[in-house]
Short mmCIF file of C-alpha atoms and ligand atoms in Angstrom, two decimals:
data_model
loop_
_atom_site.label_atom_id
_atom_site.label_comp_id
_atom_site.label_asym_id
_atom_site.label_seq_id
_atom_site.Cartn_x
_atom_site.Cartn_y
_atom_site.Cartn_z
CA MET A 66 114.26 -94.61 125.12
CA THR A 67 116.89 -91.64 126.02
CA ILE A 68 114.95 -90.16 129.45
CA LEU A 69 115.05 -86.90 130.41
CA ALA A 70 115.17 -86.81 134.42
CA ASN A 71 114.34 -84.56 137.17
CA PRO A 72 117.11 -82.70 138.99
CA GLU A 73 116.36 -83.05 142.15
CA ARG A 74 113.81 -86.49 142.04
CA LEU A 75 116.95 -87.88 140.50
CA GLN A 76 119.48 -86.44 142.97
CA ALA A 77 116.67 -88.01 145.29
CA PHE A 78 117.16 -91.03 143.83
CA ILE A 79 120.47 -91.32 144.00
CA SER A 80 121.27 -89.25 147.80
CA SER A 81 119.50 -92.80 148.73
CA ILE A 82 121.47 -95.57 146.27
CA PHE A 83 124.83 -94.20 148.30
CA THR A 84 122.22 -93.89 151.96
CA THR A 85 121.27 -97.18 151.28
CA SER A 86 124.81 -98.77 150.61
CA GLY A 87 126.67 -97.39 153.76
CA SER A 88 126.88 -93.99 153.61
CA SER A 89 125.90 -90.60 155.82
CA ALA A 90 123.05 -88.57 154.48
CA SER A 91 125.56 -85.89 154.21
CA GLU A 92 127.74 -88.30 152.88
CA ALA A 93 125.64 -89.49 150.34
CA GLU A 94 123.56 -86.12 149.47
CA GLN A 95 127.65 -84.50 149.20
CA ILE A 96 127.54 -87.19 146.13
CA ALA A 97 124.51 -87.27 145.05
CA SER A 98 124.43 -83.49 144.31
CA HIS A 99 128.16 -83.44 143.20
CA LEU A 100 127.43 -86.18 140.37
CA VAL A 101 124.07 -84.93 139.67
CA GLY A 102 125.68 -80.52 139.49
CA ALA A 103 128.08 -82.76 136.88
CA ASN A 104 125.16 -83.81 134.32
CA LEU A 105 123.69 -80.09 134.92
CA ALA A 106 126.70 -78.49 133.78
CA GLY A 107 126.75 -80.77 131.04
CA HIS A 108 129.76 -82.64 132.31
CA ASP A 109 127.63 -86.28 132.20
CA SER A 110 131.29 -88.31 131.10
CA HIS A 111 131.45 -87.00 135.43
CA GLY A 112 127.37 -87.36 136.70
CA ILE A 113 126.08 -90.86 137.70
CA GLY A 114 126.97 -92.95 134.79
CA LEU A 115 129.87 -93.25 138.03
CA ILE A 116 127.28 -94.66 140.23
CA PRO A 117 128.38 -98.64 139.13
CA ALA A 118 132.15 -97.88 138.87
CA TYR A 119 131.91 -97.20 142.59
CA LEU A 120 129.76 -99.20 144.12
CA ALA A 121 131.80 -101.59 142.81
CA HIS A 122 135.18 -99.96 143.99
CA LEU A 123 132.29 -100.24 147.17
CA GLU A 124 132.22 -104.28 146.82
CA ALA A 125 135.68 -105.40 146.54
CA GLY A 126 136.33 -102.50 149.64
CA LEU A 127 138.88 -99.76 148.10
CA VAL A 128 136.32 -97.51 148.71
CA ARG A 129 135.38 -96.61 152.61
CA PRO A 130 132.30 -94.96 153.29
CA ASN A 131 131.68 -92.29 155.84
CA GLN A 132 136.20 -90.76 155.82
CA VAL A 133 137.17 -87.83 156.78
CA PRO A 134 139.90 -86.00 155.58
CA VAL A 135 143.59 -86.30 158.15
CA ARG A 136 145.58 -83.57 158.04
CA ILE A 137 149.08 -85.41 158.06
CA GLY A 138 151.67 -82.00 157.51
CA GLY A 139 152.04 -78.52 156.62
CA VAL A 140 151.77 -75.21 158.62
CA GLY A 141 151.28 -71.87 157.90
CA PRO A 142 149.63 -71.93 153.74
CA PHE A 143 150.98 -75.87 153.39
CA ALA A 144 148.31 -78.08 154.62
CA VAL A 145 148.69 -82.44 153.12
CA PHE A 146 146.16 -84.88 153.44
CA ASP A 147 144.94 -87.84 153.21
CA GLY A 148 141.86 -88.88 152.56
CA GLN A 149 142.11 -92.03 153.74
CA MET A 150 140.61 -93.41 150.52
CA GLY A 151 137.48 -91.65 151.01
CA TYR A 152 134.85 -91.45 148.75
CA GLY A 153 136.36 -88.50 146.65
CA GLN A 154 133.56 -85.70 147.12
CA PRO A 155 133.12 -85.47 150.84
CA ILE A 156 137.12 -85.81 151.41
CA THR A 157 137.56 -82.99 148.91
CA ASN A 158 134.38 -80.51 149.90
CA ALA A 159 136.32 -81.19 153.34
CA VAL A 160 139.44 -80.17 152.19
CA MET A 161 138.50 -77.78 150.53
CA ALA A 162 136.91 -76.00 152.76
CA GLN A 163 139.99 -75.82 155.12
CA ALA A 164 141.98 -74.13 152.49
CA ALA A 165 139.20 -71.79 151.49
CA ALA A 166 139.95 -70.92 155.73
CA ILE A 167 144.14 -71.01 155.23
CA ALA A 168 143.36 -68.42 152.03
CA LYS A 169 140.81 -65.93 153.60
CA ASP A 170 143.29 -66.12 156.71
CA ILE A 171 145.86 -66.01 155.45
CA GLY A 172 146.30 -64.96 151.76
CA VAL A 173 146.63 -68.52 150.73
CA ALA A 174 146.66 -71.85 150.74
CA LEU A 175 149.05 -74.84 149.00
CA ILE A 176 147.73 -78.33 150.15
CA THR A 177 147.87 -81.44 148.82
CA LEU A 178 145.68 -84.62 149.22
CA ARG A 179 146.53 -88.32 148.96
CA ASN A 180 144.54 -91.85 148.57
CA VAL A 181 140.87 -90.26 148.18
CA GLN A 182 139.09 -92.16 145.70
CA HIS A 183 137.40 -90.36 142.95
CA VAL A 184 137.02 -86.89 143.30
CA GLY A 185 135.17 -86.57 140.79
CA ARG A 186 134.65 -82.95 138.45
CA VAL A 187 137.32 -80.39 140.50
CA GLY A 188 135.10 -77.43 139.24
CA THR A 189 133.11 -78.17 141.54
CA TYR A 190 135.39 -77.20 143.98
CA ALA A 191 136.79 -74.58 142.32
CA GLU A 192 133.06 -72.42 141.30
CA ALA A 193 132.05 -73.27 145.58
CA LEU A 194 135.81 -71.49 145.61
CA ALA A 195 134.72 -68.86 143.48
CA ALA A 196 131.24 -68.60 145.00
CA GLN A 197 133.45 -67.21 148.58
CA GLY A 198 135.85 -65.32 147.05
CA LEU A 199 138.78 -67.29 146.24
CA MET A 200 140.88 -68.12 143.14
CA SER A 201 142.19 -71.55 142.60
CA ILE A 202 144.18 -73.81 140.12
CA HIS A 203 144.96 -77.87 140.83
CA PHE A 204 146.37 -79.93 139.21
CA VAL A 205 145.23 -84.14 139.11
CA ASN A 206 146.75 -87.32 138.85
CA ALA A 207 144.37 -90.07 138.47
CA ILE A 208 145.40 -93.80 138.65
CA TYR A 209 142.40 -96.89 138.09
CA ASP A 210 143.47 -100.56 137.22
CA GLU A 211 145.47 -99.41 133.95
CA PRO A 212 145.97 -96.00 132.47
CA CYS A 213 144.71 -95.27 129.14
CA VAL A 214 145.84 -92.02 128.08
CA ALA A 215 149.40 -92.71 125.73
CA PRO A 216 152.31 -90.01 125.57
CA PHE A 217 153.32 -87.70 122.81
CA ARG A 218 154.76 -90.24 120.12
CA GLY A 219 154.05 -92.90 122.35
CA SER A 220 151.73 -96.35 120.85
CA ASP A 221 150.13 -97.73 123.98
CA ALA A 222 148.90 -96.68 127.71
CA ARG A 223 150.91 -95.05 130.43
CA LEU A 224 148.92 -92.07 132.03
CA MET A 225 145.38 -91.04 132.80
CA THR A 226 143.34 -88.20 131.77
CA ASN A 227 144.64 -86.22 134.67
CA PRO A 228 142.54 -82.71 134.74
CA VAL A 229 143.94 -79.08 134.91
CA CYS A 230 141.47 -76.64 136.81
CA ILE A 231 141.43 -72.94 137.21
CA ALA A 232 138.71 -70.82 138.44
CA ILE A 233 138.57 -66.32 138.67
CA PRO A 234 136.01 -65.52 141.36
CA GLY A 235 133.91 -62.54 139.90
CA SER A 236 131.00 -60.75 138.22
CA ARG A 237 132.01 -62.61 135.07
CA PRO A 238 133.98 -65.54 136.60
CA VAL A 239 135.77 -67.83 134.39
CA LEU A 240 136.34 -71.27 135.63
CA LEU A 241 139.20 -73.70 133.14
CA ASP A 242 138.22 -77.14 133.60
CA PHE A 243 139.38 -80.07 131.69
CA ALA A 244 141.07 -83.62 131.09
CA THR A 245 144.56 -83.15 128.76
CA SER A 246 143.32 -86.20 127.07
CA GLY A 247 141.82 -85.01 123.89
CA ILE A 248 138.47 -85.65 125.36
CA ALA A 249 137.55 -87.33 129.34
CA MET A 250 137.35 -91.13 129.92
CA GLY A 251 134.06 -90.78 130.48
CA LYS A 252 132.74 -89.49 127.60
CA VAL A 253 134.15 -92.76 125.48
CA ARG A 254 132.18 -94.45 128.40
CA VAL A 255 129.04 -92.21 127.31
CA ALA A 256 129.92 -92.90 123.41
CA TYR A 257 130.68 -97.07 124.04
CA ASN A 258 127.33 -97.48 125.87
CA LYS A 259 126.29 -95.18 123.33
CA GLN A 260 127.29 -97.50 120.23
CA GLU A 261 128.53 -94.10 118.65
CA PRO A 262 131.89 -93.68 117.26
CA LEU A 263 134.35 -90.91 118.59
CA ALA A 264 136.11 -88.06 116.33
CA LEU A 265 139.54 -89.42 114.75
CA GLY A 266 142.22 -87.95 116.57
CA ARG A 267 140.83 -89.12 119.95
CA LEU A 268 141.71 -92.38 119.98
CA ILE A 269 144.60 -95.12 119.40
CA ASP A 270 143.84 -98.32 118.94
CA SER A 271 146.03 -100.95 120.29
CA ALA A 272 148.09 -100.66 117.39
CA GLY A 273 148.72 -97.34 117.76
CA GLN A 274 146.96 -96.32 114.79
CA PRO A 275 143.44 -93.83 114.54
CA THR A 276 140.19 -95.23 115.68
CA THR A 277 137.53 -93.82 116.05
CA SER A 278 135.51 -96.29 118.32
CA PRO A 279 135.06 -96.24 122.14
CA LYS A 280 135.27 -99.95 122.28
CA VAL A 281 139.04 -99.99 122.40
CA LEU A 282 139.18 -98.80 125.44
CA PHE A 283 137.10 -101.10 126.84
CA GLU A 284 137.53 -104.74 125.10
CA ASP A 285 140.49 -106.42 124.72
CA PRO A 286 142.69 -105.86 122.55
CA LYS A 287 143.24 -101.75 124.11
CA GLY A 288 144.03 -98.82 122.30
CA ALA A 289 144.67 -95.71 124.48
CA LEU A 290 143.24 -91.48 124.84
CA LEU A 291 146.25 -89.48 123.42
CA PRO A 292 146.49 -86.74 125.20
CA PHE A 293 145.76 -82.67 123.46
CA GLY A 294 147.20 -80.39 121.45
CA GLU A 295 150.22 -82.89 120.88
CA HIS A 296 153.26 -82.20 123.84
CA LYS A 297 151.47 -79.85 124.54
CA GLY A 298 148.78 -81.52 126.23
CA TRP A 299 150.84 -84.64 126.79
CA GLY A 300 152.96 -81.85 129.17
CA LEU A 301 150.56 -79.99 131.08
CA ALA A 302 149.19 -83.69 132.02
CA PHE A 303 152.64 -85.32 133.13
CA VAL A 304 153.06 -81.94 134.91
CA ALA A 305 149.62 -83.06 136.67
CA GLU A 306 151.05 -86.63 137.41
CA ILE A 307 154.08 -84.55 139.05
CA LEU A 308 151.96 -82.20 141.08
CA GLY A 309 149.17 -84.04 142.04
CA GLY A 310 150.73 -87.87 142.43
CA ALA A 311 154.31 -87.74 143.21
CA LEU A 312 154.01 -83.93 145.15
CA ALA A 313 151.54 -85.11 146.77
CA GLY A 314 153.21 -88.62 147.96
CA GLY A 315 150.27 -90.49 146.59
CA PRO A 316 151.45 -93.49 143.36
CA THR A 317 152.00 -92.27 140.69
CA ALA A 318 151.48 -93.62 136.92
CA ALA A 319 154.77 -95.93 137.33
CA ASP A 320 153.99 -97.58 140.62
CA ALA A 321 152.28 -100.69 139.17
CA ALA A 322 151.91 -101.91 142.81
CA GLY A 323 149.51 -98.03 143.46
CA ARG A 324 146.98 -99.92 140.35
CA LYS A 325 143.85 -102.23 142.53
CA ARG A 326 142.66 -99.45 144.87
CA GLY A 327 140.02 -98.29 142.53
CA LEU A 328 140.01 -95.10 140.77
CA VAL A 329 142.14 -92.61 143.06
CA ASN A 330 142.96 -89.57 143.04
CA GLY A 331 145.77 -87.20 143.47
CA LEU A 332 145.60 -83.42 144.60
CA PHE A 333 147.73 -80.00 144.59
CA SER A 334 145.68 -77.09 144.94
CA ILE A 335 146.77 -73.34 145.46
CA VAL A 336 143.78 -71.52 146.76
CA LEU A 337 143.96 -67.83 147.21
CA GLU A 338 142.83 -64.48 147.37
CA PRO A 339 143.01 -62.70 144.69
CA GLY A 340 142.61 -59.10 146.36
CA ARG A 341 145.96 -59.58 148.40
CA LEU A 342 148.02 -58.96 144.49
CA ILE A 343 145.86 -56.59 143.72
CA ASP A 344 142.34 -54.26 144.37
CA GLY A 345 139.95 -56.84 144.29
CA GLY A 346 137.25 -54.11 142.79
CA GLY A 347 139.61 -52.94 139.67
CA PHE A 348 140.74 -57.02 138.59
CA ASP A 349 137.35 -57.89 138.29
CA ASP A 350 136.83 -54.97 135.79
CA THR A 351 139.16 -55.54 133.88
CA VAL A 352 138.29 -59.07 133.83
CA ALA A 353 134.76 -58.15 132.77
CA GLN A 354 136.53 -55.06 130.60
CA LEU A 355 138.72 -58.13 129.27
CA THR A 356 136.20 -60.97 128.85
CA ASP A 357 133.64 -58.25 126.49
CA TYR A 358 136.43 -58.22 124.03
CA VAL A 359 137.95 -60.98 123.19
CA LYS A 360 133.56 -62.35 123.13
CA ALA A 361 133.35 -58.71 120.62
CA SER A 362 135.15 -61.01 117.77
CA PRO A 363 132.91 -61.83 115.10
CA ALA A 364 132.11 -65.61 115.60
CA ALA A 365 133.40 -67.79 112.31
CA ASP A 366 130.20 -69.40 112.83
CA PRO A 367 127.05 -67.63 113.53
CA GLU A 368 125.32 -70.41 115.40
CA ARG A 369 128.75 -70.78 117.75
CA PRO A 370 129.99 -67.50 119.25
CA VAL A 371 132.98 -66.87 121.03
CA LEU A 372 132.78 -68.35 124.98
CA VAL A 373 135.18 -68.01 128.13
CA PRO A 374 135.23 -71.29 130.48
CA GLY A 375 132.85 -71.40 131.97
CA GLU A 376 129.81 -69.96 130.06
CA PRO A 377 128.68 -73.80 128.64
CA GLU A 378 128.62 -75.29 132.00
CA ARG A 379 126.33 -72.00 132.86
CA GLU A 380 124.55 -72.59 130.10
CA SER A 381 124.02 -76.23 130.08
CA ARG A 382 122.48 -75.72 134.20
CA ALA A 383 120.15 -73.41 132.98
CA GLN A 384 118.85 -75.36 130.05
CA ARG A 385 119.03 -78.93 131.48
CA GLY A 386 117.57 -77.33 134.63
CA ARG A 387 114.52 -76.28 133.15
CA ASP A 388 114.35 -79.21 130.77
CA GLY A 389 115.79 -82.18 132.88
CA ILE A 390 118.95 -84.02 133.18
CA PRO A 391 118.98 -86.37 129.57
CA VAL A 392 120.33 -90.30 130.25
CA ASP A 393 120.70 -92.57 128.33
CA PRO A 394 119.49 -95.78 128.29
CA ALA A 395 121.91 -98.35 128.85
CA THR A 396 123.16 -95.65 131.62
CA TRP A 397 119.96 -95.80 133.21
CA LYS A 398 119.75 -99.43 133.25
CA GLN A 399 122.90 -99.54 134.72
CA ILE A 400 122.09 -97.48 137.36
CA CYS A 401 118.64 -98.84 138.99
CA SER A 402 119.70 -102.77 138.39
CA ARG A 403 122.46 -101.94 140.47
CA ALA A 404 119.42 -99.65 142.52
CA ARG A 405 117.31 -102.29 142.92
CA GLY A 406 120.75 -105.28 143.33
CA LEU A 407 119.82 -102.20 147.22
CA GLY A 408 116.45 -103.36 147.30
CA LEU A 409 115.63 -100.03 146.08
CA VAL A 410 112.57 -99.29 143.03
CA PRO A 411 113.70 -96.77 140.81
CA PRO A 412 112.01 -93.07 139.88
CA GLU A 413 110.04 -93.16 136.38
CA PHE A 414 111.14 -91.26 134.68
CA THR A 415 108.64 -89.46 131.22
CA SER A 416 111.10 -90.47 128.13
CA ASP A 417 112.34 -87.95 125.45
CA ALA A 418 109.85 -85.07 126.77
CA PRO A 419 110.72 -82.15 129.81
CA ALA A 420 110.91 -83.68 132.97
CA GLN A 421 107.93 -82.82 135.33
CA ARG A 422 108.99 -80.96 138.44
CA PRO A 423 107.81 -82.05 141.75
P1 LIG B 70 136.15 -80.46 128.17
O1 LIG B 70 136.98 -80.78 126.93
O2 LIG B 70 134.30 -80.03 128.29
O3 LIG B 70 136.09 -78.94 128.42
C1 LIG B 70 135.76 -78.15 129.51
C2 LIG B 70 136.25 -76.61 129.54
O4 LIG B 70 136.67 -75.66 128.33
C3 LIG B 70 135.41 -75.96 130.61
O5 LIG B 70 136.79 -75.42 131.69
C4 LIG B 70 134.47 -75.46 129.68
O6 LIG B 70 134.21 -74.36 130.00
C5 LIG B 70 135.61 -75.00 128.13
N1 LIG B 70 134.77 -74.23 127.84
C6 LIG B 70 133.96 -75.41 126.69
N2 LIG B 70 134.14 -74.40 125.39
C7 LIG B 70 134.54 -73.77 125.57
C8 LIG B 70 134.67 -72.84 124.33
N3 LIG B 70 133.58 -72.82 123.06
N4 LIG B 70 135.18 -71.85 124.71
C9 LIG B 70 135.78 -71.84 126.22
N5 LIG B 70 135.48 -72.44 126.76
C10 LIG B 70 135.08 -73.62 126.49
O7 LIG B 70 136.43 -80.96 129.61
P2 LIG B 70 136.74 -82.28 129.46
O8 LIG B 70 138.30 -82.66 129.37
O9 LIG B 70 135.71 -83.73 129.22
O10 LIG B 70 136.38 -82.17 131.50
C11 LIG B 70 135.32 -83.02 131.99
C12 LIG B 70 135.53 -83.05 133.42
O11 LIG B 70 136.22 -84.13 133.49
C13 LIG B 70 136.11 -81.98 134.08
O12 LIG B 70 135.28 -81.71 134.99
C14 LIG B 70 137.33 -82.39 134.52
O13 LIG B 70 137.02 -82.21 136.35
C15 LIG B 70 136.62 -83.85 134.60
N6 LIG B 70 137.93 -84.63 134.85
C16 LIG B 70 137.82 -85.48 136.09
C17 LIG B 70 138.54 -86.45 136.04
C18 LIG B 70 139.19 -86.95 137.28
O14 LIG B 70 139.88 -88.00 137.67
N7 LIG B 70 138.59 -86.11 139.16
C19 LIG B 70 140.11 -87.02 134.86
C20 LIG B 70 139.28 -86.56 134.05
C21 LIG B 70 138.49 -85.11 134.10
#
């Protein structure tokens, strides 16, 4: 049965998994806060379900706990970072803190990050920058054992789900943050764990034919995800591979020797103070006016009003923060089995009922 986990208790448990497996308290807290935060935002694909993979990479010596990013180049607004194959969340938090400092000092930071394990939900970093009044644009490539996204018009996988993220701070903040595949890989994993089919148009089988079965990404013979938006999504995925991979000096999908290093990301980010280009107050008013204008479009389906990017995450945070985070049985079983292997006793959560506050 699906459990409904209290976010604070869940985060404490997840943090204990990482301290027990070798991370400092600060690192464990950052990973746990990021993963539970992704679940709260409604992105279970980038939440606690990733823990078994992270621990498998740790056991294989692919992720190195307790690393700090090293600035290996760049002057002025430019900064080139190497993530030392550390956990993506603490490394990227530290890199974005340096990018924010540069942007506050001289107006803009252009940074790249290579050699970092999975950074998770990119929007988390963009939200943290937006909370400081900073706008940001992120292009990310991803390298895993084997690619999972087929090119538009192709029939086998060549890239990963390369996310793109843009955040605009203000009284009506905007957060656009998505995988360039029709759906994120992790959402296929969630459907696979729940044994649920996916909508047609998302996946192809090993023969390049449309399928609804999430099995094609996890069982041989392998199929692939399709990019969103035909040639447009495909083009964005390809550009993210160039900016997040080649420009950042990390591996690209074409580099077969760069695989088998865990789930590795590369980033190119632009962080800027909008007030350097336009009067901050006036800009905020204009975005608010525009937001009201587009949202006033009568909903085609009264149950589904017009939203702007970032609203679904805010709504999810409010609802799951109140009612608890739903975790499907297969995902919870995998995490608990890993935790028991580390000598931990998983907490009990209410099944299919609102979570109890501690
Ligand atoms: P998604 O398809 O749920 O799209 C999310 C985006 O669309 C958000 O900006 C959201 O606010 C917006 N949105 C959703 N419904 C909307 C509506 N009705 N109107 C307006 N905007 C709407 O996201 P996804 O593609 O499944 O990606 C999920 C997460 O996965 C992202 O946070 C991404 O960063 C992350 N990701 C990470 C990696 C990695 O390698 N680290 C790879 C892929 C994806």
